[in-house]
Amino acid sequence: LSANLLRLVREQLRKPVVVHGTEKLPSVPQVRQRYWQLSGQSKLNALTRLFDVEPALDAALVFANDNAGAQRLAAKLNARGYAAAAIDGDSPPDLGAHVAEQLHTGAIDVVVSTDLAAEGLVSARVTHVISYDAPRDTTTYLHRLNHFDPAGSRKRMAILLVSPREMGLLHSLERATLDPITPLVLPERFRS
C-alpha cells in the first residue's frame, strides 16, 4: 500500500485490517489488448474474419475453455482452410511438443488450446493470443498473456471475443492488467 493510502486508512478507520493475497499474480507483458463484442454473431465467423484482416498476424494461440471445444474449433478452422492444431488436457505429452515444433516451423499457424495444455507453449511466431472463450478469471487471463516470447520484438496483440453479458469480466481484466482493453474496429470493407 502507498504511504498516502496507509495514512488515510489510519486517520479514517478504526481497527483496520490489511489483507494480503497469498497468490502472486503473473507479470503482464507489453501487449496491446482489444476486444470484439459479439451479439448474435457467430464466434467462428468472427475468428476467421480476424485471421483475414489482422495485418500483423503471423501465428495465433487461441484459447478454448474445455477439451472438446478446443478439438471442435481446430477441426472447424482446418475445414475452412486454416492450418490449425489442437492441444488439450487429454492430449499426450509428446503431442504438445510436436505441435510446438509445427508452429515453430510454420507447418501450422494456429494452435487451439485449453489453459492447462498451453503451459510452457511459447513461440516467437505467436503475435496474437485470442480468447475465443472468455477466461474464467483474471489470473487465467494473465497467464494467457504470458504465452508471448519474452525475447520477441514483434507487436503483441491479445484479443477477447466477448458477449454483452461478459462486459463486467472485461472491466475486471482491465483493472488486473492496469491497461485499457479497447474495442476492435474492423476496416469498413470487412464489416457486416
Coordinates of N, CA, C and O in Angstrom, one line a residue:
L1 N 0.8 -1.2 0.0 CA 0.0 0.0 0.0 C 0.9 1.2 0.0 O 1.9 1.3 0.6
S2 N 0.4 2.3 -0.7 CA 1.2 3.5 -0.7 C 1.1 4.2 0.6 O 0.2 4.0 1.4
A3 N 2.1 5.1 0.8 CA 2.2 5.8 2.1 C 1.0 6.7 2.3 O 0.4 6.8 3.4
N4 N 0.5 7.3 1.3 CA -0.7 8.2 1.4 C -1.9 7.4 1.7 O -2.8 7.8 2.6
L5 N -2.1 6.2 1.1 CA -3.2 5.4 1.4 C -3.2 4.9 2.9 O -4.2 4.8 3.6
L6 N -2.0 4.4 3.3 CA -1.9 4.0 4.7 C -2.2 5.1 5.7 O -2.8 4.9 6.7
R7 N -1.7 6.3 5.4 CA -2.0 7.4 6.3 C -3.5 7.7 6.3 O -4.1 7.8 7.4
L8 N -4.2 7.6 5.2 CA -5.6 7.8 5.1 C -6.4 6.7 5.9 O -7.3 7.0 6.6
V9 N -5.9 5.5 5.8 CA -6.6 4.4 6.5 C -6.4 4.6 8.0 O -7.4 4.5 8.7
R10 N -5.2 5.0 8.4 CA -5.0 5.2 9.9 C -5.9 6.3 10.4 O -6.4 6.3 11.5
E11 N -6.1 7.4 9.6 CA -6.9 8.5 10.0 C -8.4 8.3 10.0 O -9.1 8.8 10.9
Q12 N -8.8 7.5 9.1 CA -10.3 7.4 8.9 C -10.9 6.1 9.4 O -12.1 6.1 9.7
L13 N -10.2 5.1 9.6 CA -10.8 3.8 10.0 C -10.4 3.4 11.4 O -9.3 3.7 11.9
R14 N -11.3 2.7 12.1 CA -11.0 2.2 13.4 C -10.6 0.7 13.3 O -11.3 0.0 12.6
K15 N -9.5 0.3 13.8 CA -9.0 -1.0 13.8 C -9.1 -1.6 12.3 O -9.7 -2.6 12.1
P16 N -8.4 -1.0 11.4 CA -8.3 -1.5 10.1 C -7.6 -2.8 10.0 O -6.7 -3.1 10.8
V17 N -8.0 -3.7 9.1 CA -7.3 -5.0 8.8 C -6.8 -4.9 7.4 O -7.5 -4.6 6.5
V18 N -5.5 -5.3 7.3 CA -4.9 -5.3 6.0 C -4.9 -6.8 5.6 O -4.3 -7.6 6.3
V19 N -5.4 -7.1 4.4 CA -5.4 -8.5 3.9 C -4.5 -8.5 2.7 O -4.6 -7.8 1.8
H20 N -3.5 -9.5 2.8 CA -2.6 -9.7 1.7 C -3.0 -10.9 1.0 O -3.3 -12.0 1.6
G21 N -2.9 -10.9 -0.4 CA -3.2 -12.1 -1.2 C -2.1 -13.1 -1.0 O -1.0 -12.7 -0.8
T22 N -2.4 -14.4 -1.1 CA -1.4 -15.4 -0.9 C -0.9 -15.8 -2.3 O 0.2 -16.4 -2.4
E23 N -1.6 -15.5 -3.4 CA -1.1 -15.9 -4.7 C -0.5 -14.8 -5.4 O -1.1 -13.7 -5.5
K24 N 0.7 -15.0 -5.9 CA 1.3 -13.9 -6.7 C 0.8 -14.0 -8.1 O 0.9 -15.0 -8.8
L25 N 0.3 -12.9 -8.6 CA -0.2 -12.8 -10.0 C 1.0 -12.8 -10.9 O 2.0 -12.2 -10.6
P26 N 0.8 -13.4 -12.1 CA 1.9 -13.3 -13.1 C 2.1 -11.9 -13.6 O 1.2 -11.1 -13.5
S27 N 3.3 -11.6 -14.0 CA 3.6 -10.3 -14.6 C 2.8 -10.1 -15.9 O 2.5 -11.1 -16.6
V28 N 2.6 -8.9 -16.3 CA 1.8 -8.6 -17.5 C 2.8 -8.1 -18.6 O 3.5 -7.1 -18.4
P29 N 3.0 -8.8 -19.7 CA 3.9 -8.4 -20.7 C 3.3 -7.2 -21.4 O 2.1 -6.9 -21.3
Q30 N 4.1 -6.5 -22.2 CA 3.7 -5.4 -23.0 C 2.8 -6.0 -24.2 O 3.4 -6.5 -25.1
V31 N 1.5 -5.8 -24.1 CA 0.6 -6.4 -25.0 C -0.5 -5.4 -25.3 O -1.0 -4.8 -24.4
R32 N -0.8 -5.2 -26.6 CA -2.0 -4.3 -26.9 C -3.2 -5.2 -26.7 O -3.3 -6.3 -27.3
Q33 N -4.2 -4.8 -25.9 CA -5.4 -5.6 -25.7 C -6.6 -5.0 -26.3 O -6.8 -3.8 -26.2
R34 N -7.3 -5.8 -27.0 CA -8.6 -5.4 -27.7 C -9.6 -6.4 -27.4 O -9.4 -7.6 -27.1
Y35 N -10.9 -6.0 -27.6 CA -12.0 -6.9 -27.5 C -12.9 -6.7 -28.7 O -13.0 -5.6 -29.2
W36 N -13.7 -7.8 -29.0 CA -14.7 -7.7 -30.0 C -16.0 -8.2 -29.4 O -16.1 -9.4 -29.0
Q37 N -16.9 -7.3 -29.2 CA -18.2 -7.7 -28.6 C -19.1 -8.3 -29.6 O -19.4 -7.6 -30.6
L38 N -19.5 -9.5 -29.4 CA -20.3 -10.2 -30.4 C -21.7 -10.3 -29.8 O -21.9 -10.8 -28.7
S39 N -22.7 -9.9 -30.5 CA -24.0 -10.1 -30.1 C -24.8 -10.7 -31.3 O -25.1 -10.1 -32.3
G40 N -25.1 -12.0 -31.1 CA -25.8 -12.7 -32.2 C -24.9 -13.2 -33.3 O -25.4 -13.8 -34.2
Q41 N -23.6 -12.8 -33.3 CA -22.7 -13.2 -34.4 C -22.0 -14.4 -34.0 O -21.6 -14.7 -32.9
S42 N -21.7 -15.3 -35.0 CA -21.0 -16.5 -34.8 C -19.6 -16.2 -34.4 O -18.9 -15.4 -35.0
K43 N -19.1 -16.8 -33.3 CA -17.7 -16.6 -32.8 C -16.8 -17.2 -33.9 O -15.7 -16.6 -34.1
L44 N -17.1 -18.3 -34.5 CA -16.3 -18.9 -35.5 C -16.1 -17.9 -36.7 O -15.0 -17.7 -37.2
N45 N -17.2 -17.3 -37.2 CA -17.1 -16.4 -38.3 C -16.3 -15.2 -37.8 O -15.5 -14.6 -38.6
A46 N -16.4 -14.7 -36.6 CA -15.6 -13.6 -36.1 C -14.2 -13.9 -36.1 O -13.3 -13.1 -36.5
L47 N -13.8 -15.1 -35.6 CA -12.4 -15.5 -35.5 C -11.8 -15.6 -36.9 O -10.7 -15.1 -37.1
T48 N -12.5 -16.2 -37.8 CA -11.9 -16.3 -39.2 C -11.8 -15.0 -39.8 O -10.8 -14.7 -40.6
R49 N -12.7 -14.1 -39.5 CA -12.6 -12.7 -40.1 C -11.4 -12.0 -39.5 O -10.7 -11.3 -40.2
L50 N -11.1 -12.2 -38.2 CA -9.9 -11.7 -37.6 C -8.7 -12.2 -38.3 O -7.7 -11.4 -38.6
F51 N -8.6 -13.5 -38.6 CA -7.4 -14.0 -39.2 C -7.2 -13.4 -40.6 O -6.1 -13.2 -41.0
D52 N -8.3 -13.0 -41.3 CA -8.3 -12.5 -42.6 C -7.9 -11.0 -42.6 O -7.3 -10.5 -43.6
V53 N -8.2 -10.2 -41.5 CA -8.0 -8.8 -41.6 C -6.8 -8.3 -40.7 O -6.4 -7.2 -40.9
E54 N -6.3 -9.1 -39.8 CA -5.2 -8.6 -39.0 C -3.9 -8.6 -39.8 O -3.4 -9.7 -40.1
P55 N -3.4 -7.5 -40.1 CA -2.2 -7.4 -40.9 C -1.0 -7.9 -40.3 O -0.1 -8.5 -41.0
A56 N -0.8 -7.8 -39.0 CA 0.4 -8.3 -38.3 C 0.4 -9.7 -37.8 O 1.3 -10.1 -37.2
L57 N -0.7 -10.4 -38.1 CA -0.8 -11.8 -37.6 C 0.1 -12.7 -38.3 O 0.0 -12.9 -39.5
D58 N 1.0 -13.3 -37.6 CA 1.8 -14.4 -38.1 C 1.3 -15.7 -37.6 O 1.0 -16.6 -38.4
A59 N 1.2 -15.9 -36.3 CA 0.6 -17.1 -35.7 C -0.2 -16.7 -34.5 O 0.1 -15.7 -33.9
A60 N -1.2 -17.6 -34.2 CA -2.1 -17.3 -33.1 C -2.2 -18.4 -32.2 O -2.2 -19.6 -32.6
L61 N -2.3 -18.1 -30.9 CA -2.7 -19.1 -29.9 C -4.1 -18.7 -29.4 O -4.4 -17.6 -28.9
V62 N -5.0 -19.7 -29.7 CA -6.4 -19.4 -29.4 C -6.9 -20.3 -28.2 O -6.6 -21.5 -28.2
F63 N -7.5 -19.7 -27.2 CA -7.9 -20.4 -26.0 C -9.4 -20.7 -26.0 O -10.2 -19.9 -26.2
A64 N -9.6 -22.0 -25.7 CA -11.0 -22.5 -25.5 C -11.0 -23.0 -24.0 O -10.0 -23.3 -23.5
N65 N -12.2 -23.0 -23.5 CA -12.3 -23.4 -22.0 C -12.4 -24.8 -21.7 O -12.2 -25.3 -20.6
D66 N -12.6 -25.7 -22.8 CA -12.7 -27.1 -22.5 C -12.1 -27.9 -23.6 O -11.9 -27.4 -24.7
N67 N -11.8 -29.2 -23.3 CA -11.1 -30.1 -24.2 C -11.9 -30.3 -25.5 O -11.3 -30.1 -26.6
A68 N -13.1 -30.6 -25.4 CA -14.0 -30.8 -26.6 C -14.1 -29.6 -27.4 O -14.0 -29.6 -28.7
G69 N -14.2 -28.4 -26.8 CA -14.3 -27.2 -27.5 C -13.0 -26.9 -28.3 O -13.1 -26.4 -29.5
A70 N -11.9 -27.2 -27.7 CA -10.6 -26.9 -28.4 C -10.5 -27.8 -29.7 O -10.1 -27.4 -30.8
Q71 N -10.9 -29.1 -29.5 CA -10.8 -30.0 -30.6 C -11.8 -29.6 -31.8 O -11.4 -29.7 -32.9
R72 N -13.0 -29.3 -31.4 CA -14.0 -28.9 -32.4 C -13.6 -27.7 -33.1 O -13.7 -27.6 -34.4
L73 N -13.1 -26.7 -32.4 CA -12.6 -25.4 -33.0 C -11.5 -25.6 -34.0 O -11.5 -25.1 -35.1
A74 N -10.5 -26.4 -33.7 CA -9.4 -26.7 -34.6 C -9.9 -27.4 -35.8 O -9.4 -27.1 -36.9
A75 N -10.8 -28.4 -35.6 CA -11.4 -29.1 -36.8 C -12.1 -28.1 -37.7 O -12.0 -28.2 -39.0
K76 N -12.9 -27.2 -37.2 CA -13.6 -26.3 -38.0 C -12.7 -25.3 -38.7 O -12.9 -24.9 -39.8
L77 N -11.6 -24.9 -38.0 CA -10.7 -24.0 -38.7 C -9.9 -24.7 -39.8 O -9.8 -24.1 -40.9
N78 N -9.6 -26.0 -39.6 CA -9.0 -26.7 -40.7 C -9.9 -26.9 -41.9 O -9.5 -26.8 -43.0
A79 N -11.2 -27.1 -41.6 CA -12.2 -27.3 -42.7 C -12.3 -26.0 -43.5 O -12.7 -26.0 -44.6
R80 N -12.0 -24.8 -42.8 CA -12.1 -23.6 -43.5 C -10.8 -23.2 -44.2 O -10.7 -22.1 -44.7
G81 N -9.8 -24.0 -44.1 CA -8.6 -23.8 -44.8 C -7.4 -23.2 -44.0 O -6.4 -22.8 -44.5
Y82 N -7.6 -23.1 -42.7 CA -6.6 -22.6 -41.8 C -5.7 -23.7 -41.3 O -6.3 -24.8 -40.9
A83 N -4.4 -23.6 -41.2 CA -3.5 -24.6 -40.7 C -3.6 -24.5 -39.2 O -2.9 -23.7 -38.6
A84 N -4.4 -25.4 -38.5 CA -4.6 -25.4 -37.1 C -4.4 -26.7 -36.5 O -4.6 -27.8 -37.1
A85 N -4.0 -26.7 -35.2 CA -3.9 -27.9 -34.4 C -4.4 -27.6 -33.0 O -4.4 -26.5 -32.6
A86 N -4.9 -28.7 -32.4 CA -5.4 -28.5 -31.0 C -4.6 -29.3 -30.0 O -4.1 -30.4 -30.3
I87 N -4.4 -28.8 -28.8 CA -3.9 -29.5 -27.7 C -4.8 -29.2 -26.5 O -5.3 -28.1 -26.4
D88 N -5.0 -30.2 -25.7 CA -5.9 -30.0 -24.6 C -5.4 -30.9 -23.4 O -4.4 -31.6 -23.6
G89 N -6.2 -30.9 -22.4 CA -5.8 -31.7 -21.2 C -5.7 -33.2 -21.4 O -5.0 -33.9 -20.6
D90 N -6.4 -33.7 -22.4 CA -6.3 -35.1 -22.7 C -5.3 -35.5 -23.7 O -5.1 -36.7 -24.0
S91 N -4.6 -34.5 -24.3 CA -3.5 -34.8 -25.3 C -2.3 -35.4 -24.6 O -1.9 -35.1 -23.5
P92 N -1.7 -36.4 -25.3 CA -0.5 -37.0 -24.8 C 0.6 -35.9 -24.7 O 0.7 -35.0 -25.5
P93 N 1.5 -36.1 -23.7 CA 2.6 -35.1 -23.6 C 3.4 -34.8 -24.8 O 3.8 -33.7 -25.1
D94 N 3.7 -35.8 -25.6 CA 4.5 -35.6 -26.8 C 3.8 -34.8 -27.9 O 4.4 -34.2 -28.7
L95 N 2.4 -34.8 -27.8 CA 1.7 -34.0 -28.8 C 2.0 -32.6 -28.7 O 2.1 -31.8 -29.7
G96 N 2.0 -32.1 -27.4 CA 2.3 -30.7 -27.2 C 3.7 -30.3 -27.8 O 3.8 -29.2 -28.4
A97 N 4.7 -31.1 -27.6 CA 6.0 -30.8 -28.2 C 5.9 -30.8 -29.7 O 6.5 -30.0 -30.4
H98 N 5.2 -31.8 -30.3 CA 5.0 -31.9 -31.8 C 4.3 -30.7 -32.3 O 4.7 -30.1 -33.3
V99 N 3.3 -30.2 -31.7 CA 2.5 -29.0 -32.1 C 3.4 -27.8 -32.0 O 3.4 -26.9 -32.9
A100 N 4.2 -27.7 -30.9 CA 5.1 -26.5 -30.8 C 6.1 -26.5 -31.9 O 6.4 -25.4 -32.4
E101 N 6.6 -27.7 -32.3 CA 7.6 -27.8 -33.4 C 6.9 -27.4 -34.7 O 7.5 -26.6 -35.5
Q102 N 5.7 -27.8 -34.9 CA 4.9 -27.5 -36.2 C 4.7 -25.9 -36.2 O 4.8 -25.3 -37.3
L103 N 4.4 -25.4 -35.1 CA 4.2 -23.9 -35.0 C 5.5 -23.2 -35.3 O 5.5 -22.2 -36.1
H104 N 6.6 -23.7 -34.8 CA 7.9 -23.0 -35.0 C 8.3 -23.1 -36.4 O 8.9 -22.1 -37.0
T105 N 8.1 -24.2 -37.1 CA 8.5 -24.4 -38.5 C 7.5 -23.8 -39.5 O 7.9 -23.7 -40.7
G106 N 6.3 -23.4 -39.1 CA 5.4 -22.8 -40.0 C 4.4 -23.8 -40.6 O 3.7 -23.4 -41.5
A107 N 4.5 -25.0 -40.2 CA 3.6 -26.0 -40.7 C 2.1 -25.7 -40.3 O 1.2 -26.1 -41.0
I108 N 2.0 -25.1 -39.1 CA 0.7 -24.6 -38.7 C 0.8 -23.2 -38.2 O 1.9 -22.7 -37.9
D109 N -0.3 -22.5 -38.3 CA -0.3 -21.1 -37.9 C -1.2 -20.8 -36.7 O -1.2 -19.7 -36.1
V110 N -2.1 -21.8 -36.3 CA -3.0 -21.6 -35.2 C -2.9 -22.8 -34.3 O -3.0 -23.9 -34.8
V111 N -2.8 -22.5 -33.0 CA -2.9 -23.6 -32.0 C -4.1 -23.2 -31.2 O -4.2 -22.1 -30.6
V112 N -5.0 -24.2 -31.1 CA -6.2 -24.0 -30.2 C -5.9 -24.8 -29.0 O -5.6 -26.0 -29.1
S113 N -6.0 -24.2 -27.8 CA -5.6 -24.9 -26.6 C -6.5 -24.6 -25.4 O -7.1 -23.5 -25.4
T114 N -6.5 -25.4 -24.5 CA -7.1 -25.1 -23.2 C -6.0 -24.4 -22.4 O -4.8 -24.5 -22.7
D115 N -6.3 -23.8 -21.3 CA -5.3 -23.1 -20.5 C -4.3 -24.0 -19.9 O -3.1 -23.7 -20.0
L116 N -4.7 -25.2 -19.4 CA -3.8 -26.1 -18.8 C -2.8 -26.7 -19.8 O -1.6 -26.8 -19.6
A117 N -3.3 -27.1 -21.0 CA -2.5 -27.7 -22.0 C -1.4 -26.7 -22.6 O -0.4 -27.1 -23.1
A118 N -1.7 -25.4 -22.6 CA -0.8 -24.4 -23.2 C 0.4 -24.1 -22.3 O 1.3 -23.4 -22.7
E119 N 0.4 -24.6 -21.0 CA 1.6 -24.3 -20.2 C 2.9 -24.6 -20.9 O 3.1 -25.7 -21.4
G120 N 3.7 -23.7 -20.9 CA 5.1 -23.9 -21.5 C 5.1 -23.6 -23.0 O 6.2 -23.7 -23.6
L121 N 4.0 -23.4 -23.6 CA 3.9 -23.2 -25.1 C 4.2 -21.7 -25.3 O 3.4 -20.9 -25.1
V122 N 5.4 -21.5 -25.8 CA 5.8 -20.1 -26.2 C 6.5 -20.2 -27.5 O 7.4 -21.1 -27.7
S123 N 6.2 -19.4 -28.4 CA 6.8 -19.4 -29.7 C 7.0 -17.9 -30.2 O 6.2 -17.1 -30.0
A124 N 8.2 -17.7 -30.8 CA 8.5 -16.4 -31.4 C 7.5 -16.0 -32.5 O 7.3 -14.8 -32.7
R125 N 6.8 -17.0 -33.1 CA 5.9 -16.7 -34.2 C 4.6 -16.2 -33.6 O 3.8 -15.6 -34.4
V126 N 4.2 -16.5 -32.4 CA 2.9 -16.1 -31.9 C 2.8 -14.5 -31.7 O 3.6 -13.9 -30.9
T127 N 2.0 -13.9 -32.6 CA 1.8 -12.5 -32.5 C 0.4 -12.2 -31.8 O 0.2 -11.0 -31.4
H128 N -0.5 -13.1 -31.8 CA -1.8 -12.9 -31.3 C -2.2 -14.0 -30.3 O -2.0 -15.2 -30.6
V129 N -2.7 -13.6 -29.1 CA -3.3 -14.6 -28.2 C -4.8 -14.2 -28.2 O -5.1 -13.0 -27.9
I130 N -5.6 -15.1 -28.6 CA -7.0 -14.8 -28.7 C -7.8 -15.7 -27.8 O -7.7 -16.9 -27.7
S131 N -8.7 -15.0 -27.0 CA -9.6 -15.7 -26.0 C -10.9 -15.9 -26.8 O -11.7 -15.1 -26.8
Y132 N -11.0 -17.1 -27.4 CA -12.2 -17.5 -28.1 C -13.3 -17.6 -27.1 O -14.4 -17.2 -27.2
D133 N -13.0 -18.3 -26.0 CA -13.9 -18.4 -24.8 C -13.3 -17.5 -23.8 O -12.1 -17.4 -23.5
A134 N -14.1 -16.7 -23.1 CA -13.7 -15.8 -22.1 C -13.0 -16.5 -21.0 O -13.4 -17.6 -20.6
P135 N -11.9 -16.0 -20.4 CA -11.2 -16.6 -19.3 C -12.2 -16.7 -18.1 O -13.0 -15.9 -17.9
R136 N -11.9 -17.7 -17.3 CA -12.8 -17.9 -16.1 C -12.6 -16.9 -15.0 O -13.4 -16.6 -14.2
D137 N -11.3 -16.3 -15.0 CA -11.0 -15.3 -14.0 C -9.8 -14.5 -14.5 O -9.2 -14.8 -15.5
T138 N -9.4 -13.5 -13.7 CA -8.3 -12.6 -14.1 C -7.0 -13.3 -14.1 O -6.1 -13.1 -15.0
T139 N -6.8 -14.2 -13.2 CA -5.5 -14.9 -13.1 C -5.3 -15.8 -14.4 O -4.2 -15.8 -15.0
T140 N -6.4 -16.4 -14.9 CA -6.3 -17.2 -16.1 C -5.9 -16.3 -17.3 O -5.1 -16.6 -18.1
Y141 N -6.6 -15.1 -17.3 CA -6.3 -14.2 -18.4 C -4.8 -13.7 -18.4 O -4.1 -13.7 -19.4
L142 N -4.3 -13.4 -17.2 CA -2.9 -13.0 -17.1 C -2.0 -14.1 -17.5 O -0.9 -13.9 -18.2
H143 N -2.3 -15.4 -17.2 CA -1.5 -16.5 -17.7 C -1.5 -16.6 -19.2 O -0.5 -16.9 -19.9
R144 N -2.7 -16.3 -19.8 CA -2.8 -16.3 -21.3 C -1.9 -15.3 -21.9 O -1.3 -15.6 -22.9
L145 N -1.8 -14.1 -21.3 CA -0.9 -13.1 -21.9 C 0.5 -13.4 -21.8 O 1.3 -12.9 -22.5
N146 N 0.9 -14.4 -21.0 CA 2.3 -14.7 -20.8 C 2.8 -15.8 -21.8 O 3.8 -16.4 -21.6
H147 N 2.0 -16.1 -22.8 CA 2.4 -17.0 -23.8 C 3.2 -16.4 -25.0 O 3.4 -17.1 -26.0
F148 N 3.5 -15.1 -24.9 CA 4.3 -14.5 -25.9 C 5.7 -14.7 -25.6 O 6.1 -14.8 -24.4
D149 N 6.6 -14.8 -26.6 CA 8.0 -15.0 -26.4 C 8.6 -13.7 -25.8 O 8.5 -12.6 -26.4
P150 N 9.1 -13.7 -24.6 CA 9.6 -12.5 -23.9 C 10.7 -11.9 -24.7 O 10.9 -10.7 -24.6
A151 N 11.5 -12.6 -25.5 CA 12.6 -12.1 -26.2 C 12.1 -11.5 -27.6 O 12.9 -10.8 -28.3
G152 N 10.9 -11.8 -27.9 CA 10.4 -11.4 -29.2 C 10.2 -9.9 -29.3 O 9.8 -9.2 -28.3
S153 N 10.5 -9.3 -30.5 CA 10.4 -7.9 -30.6 C 9.1 -7.5 -31.4 O 8.9 -6.3 -31.7
R154 N 8.3 -8.5 -31.8 CA 7.2 -8.2 -32.6 C 6.1 -7.5 -31.7 O 6.1 -7.6 -30.5
K155 N 5.2 -6.9 -32.5 CA 4.0 -6.3 -31.8 C 3.1 -7.5 -31.3 O 2.9 -8.4 -32.0
R156 N 2.7 -7.4 -30.1 CA 1.9 -8.4 -29.5 C 0.4 -7.9 -29.3 O 0.2 -6.8 -28.9
M157 N -0.5 -8.8 -29.6 CA -1.9 -8.4 -29.6 C -2.7 -9.5 -28.8 O -2.6 -10.7 -29.1
A158 N -3.5 -9.1 -27.9 CA -4.4 -10.0 -27.2 C -5.8 -9.6 -27.5 O -6.1 -8.4 -27.5
I159 N -6.6 -10.5 -28.0 CA -8.0 -10.2 -28.4 C -9.0 -11.1 -27.7 O -8.7 -12.3 -27.6
L160 N -10.0 -10.5 -27.1 CA -11.1 -11.3 -26.4 C -12.3 -11.2 -27.3 O -12.7 -10.1 -27.7
L161 N -13.0 -12.3 -27.5 CA -14.3 -12.3 -28.1 C -15.3 -12.5 -27.0 O -15.3 -13.4 -26.2
V162 N -16.1 -11.4 -26.8 CA -17.0 -11.4 -25.6 C -18.4 -11.1 -26.0 O -18.7 -10.5 -27.0
S163 N -19.3 -11.7 -25.2 CA -20.7 -11.4 -25.4 C -21.1 -10.2 -24.5 O -20.3 -9.8 -23.6
P164 N -22.2 -9.6 -24.7 CA -22.6 -8.4 -23.9 C -22.6 -8.8 -22.4 O -22.3 -7.9 -21.6
R165 N -23.0 -10.0 -22.0 CA -23.0 -10.3 -20.6 C -21.7 -10.5 -20.0 O -21.5 -10.6 -18.8
E166 N -20.6 -10.6 -20.8 CA -19.3 -10.7 -20.3 C -18.5 -9.4 -20.2 O -17.3 -9.4 -19.8
M167 N -19.2 -8.3 -20.4 CA -18.5 -7.0 -20.3 C -18.0 -6.7 -18.9 O -17.0 -6.0 -18.7
G168 N -18.7 -7.2 -17.9 CA -18.3 -7.0 -16.5 C -16.9 -7.6 -16.3 O -16.0 -7.1 -15.6
L169 N -16.7 -8.8 -16.8 CA -15.4 -9.5 -16.7 C -14.4 -8.7 -17.4 O -13.2 -8.5 -16.9
L170 N -14.7 -8.1 -18.5 CA -13.8 -7.3 -19.3 C -13.2 -6.1 -18.4 O -12.0 -5.9 -18.4
H171 N -14.1 -5.5 -17.7 CA -13.7 -4.4 -16.8 C -12.7 -4.9 -15.7 O -11.8 -4.2 -15.3
S172 N -13.0 -6.1 -15.1 CA -12.1 -6.6 -14.1 C -10.8 -7.0 -14.7 O -9.7 -6.9 -14.0
L173 N -10.7 -7.4 -15.9 CA -9.5 -7.7 -16.6 C -8.6 -6.4 -16.8 O -7.4 -6.5 -16.7
E174 N -9.3 -5.4 -17.1 CA -8.6 -4.1 -17.3 C -8.0 -3.7 -15.9 O -6.9 -3.2 -15.9
R175 N -8.7 -3.8 -14.9 CA -8.2 -3.5 -13.6 C -7.0 -4.4 -13.2 O -6.0 -3.9 -12.7
A176 N -7.0 -5.7 -13.6 CA -5.9 -6.6 -13.3 C -4.7 -6.3 -14.1 O -3.6 -6.4 -13.6
T177 N -4.9 -5.9 -15.3 CA -3.7 -5.6 -16.2 C -3.2 -4.1 -16.1 O -2.2 -3.8 -16.6
L178 N -4.1 -3.3 -15.4 CA -3.8 -1.9 -15.4 C -3.6 -1.2 -16.7 O -2.8 -0.3 -16.9
D179 N -4.4 -1.8 -17.7 CA -4.3 -1.3 -19.1 C -5.7 -1.3 -19.6 O -6.5 -2.3 -19.4
P180 N -6.1 -0.4 -20.5 CA -7.4 -0.4 -21.1 C -7.4 -1.5 -22.2 O -6.4 -1.8 -22.8
I181 N -8.6 -2.1 -22.3 CA -8.9 -3.1 -23.4 C -9.8 -2.4 -24.3 O -11.0 -2.1 -24.0
T182 N -9.3 -2.0 -25.5 CA -10.1 -1.2 -26.4 C -10.9 -2.0 -27.3 O -10.5 -3.2 -27.7
P183 N -12.0 -1.4 -27.8 CA -12.8 -2.2 -28.8 C -12.1 -2.4 -30.1 O -11.3 -1.5 -30.6
L184 N -12.3 -3.5 -30.7 CA -11.7 -3.8 -32.0 C -12.6 -3.2 -33.1 O -13.8 -3.5 -33.1
V185 N -12.0 -2.4 -34.0 CA -12.8 -1.8 -35.0 C -12.3 -2.4 -36.3 O -11.1 -2.2 -36.7
L186 N -13.1 -3.1 -37.1 CA -12.7 -3.7 -38.3 C -12.7 -2.7 -39.4 O -13.4 -1.7 -39.4
P187 N -11.8 -2.8 -40.4 CA -11.9 -2.0 -41.6 C -13.3 -2.0 -42.2 O -13.9 -3.0 -42.2
E188 N -13.7 -0.9 -42.7 CA -15.1 -0.7 -43.3 C -15.4 -1.9 -44.2 O -16.5 -2.4 -44.2
R189 N -14.5 -2.3 -45.1 CA -14.9 -3.3 -46.1 C -15.1 -4.7 -45.5 O -15.7 -5.6 -46.1
F190 N -14.7 -4.9 -44.2 CA -14.9 -6.2 -43.6 C -16.1 -6.2 -42.6 O -16.3 -7.2 -41.9
R191 N -16.8 -5.1 -42.5 CA -17.9 -5.0 -41.5 C -19.2 -5.6 -42.2 O -19.4 -5.5 -43.4
S192 N -20.0 -6.3 -41.4 CA -21.3 -6.7 -41.8 C -21.9 -7.6 -40.8 O -21.2 -8.2 -40.0

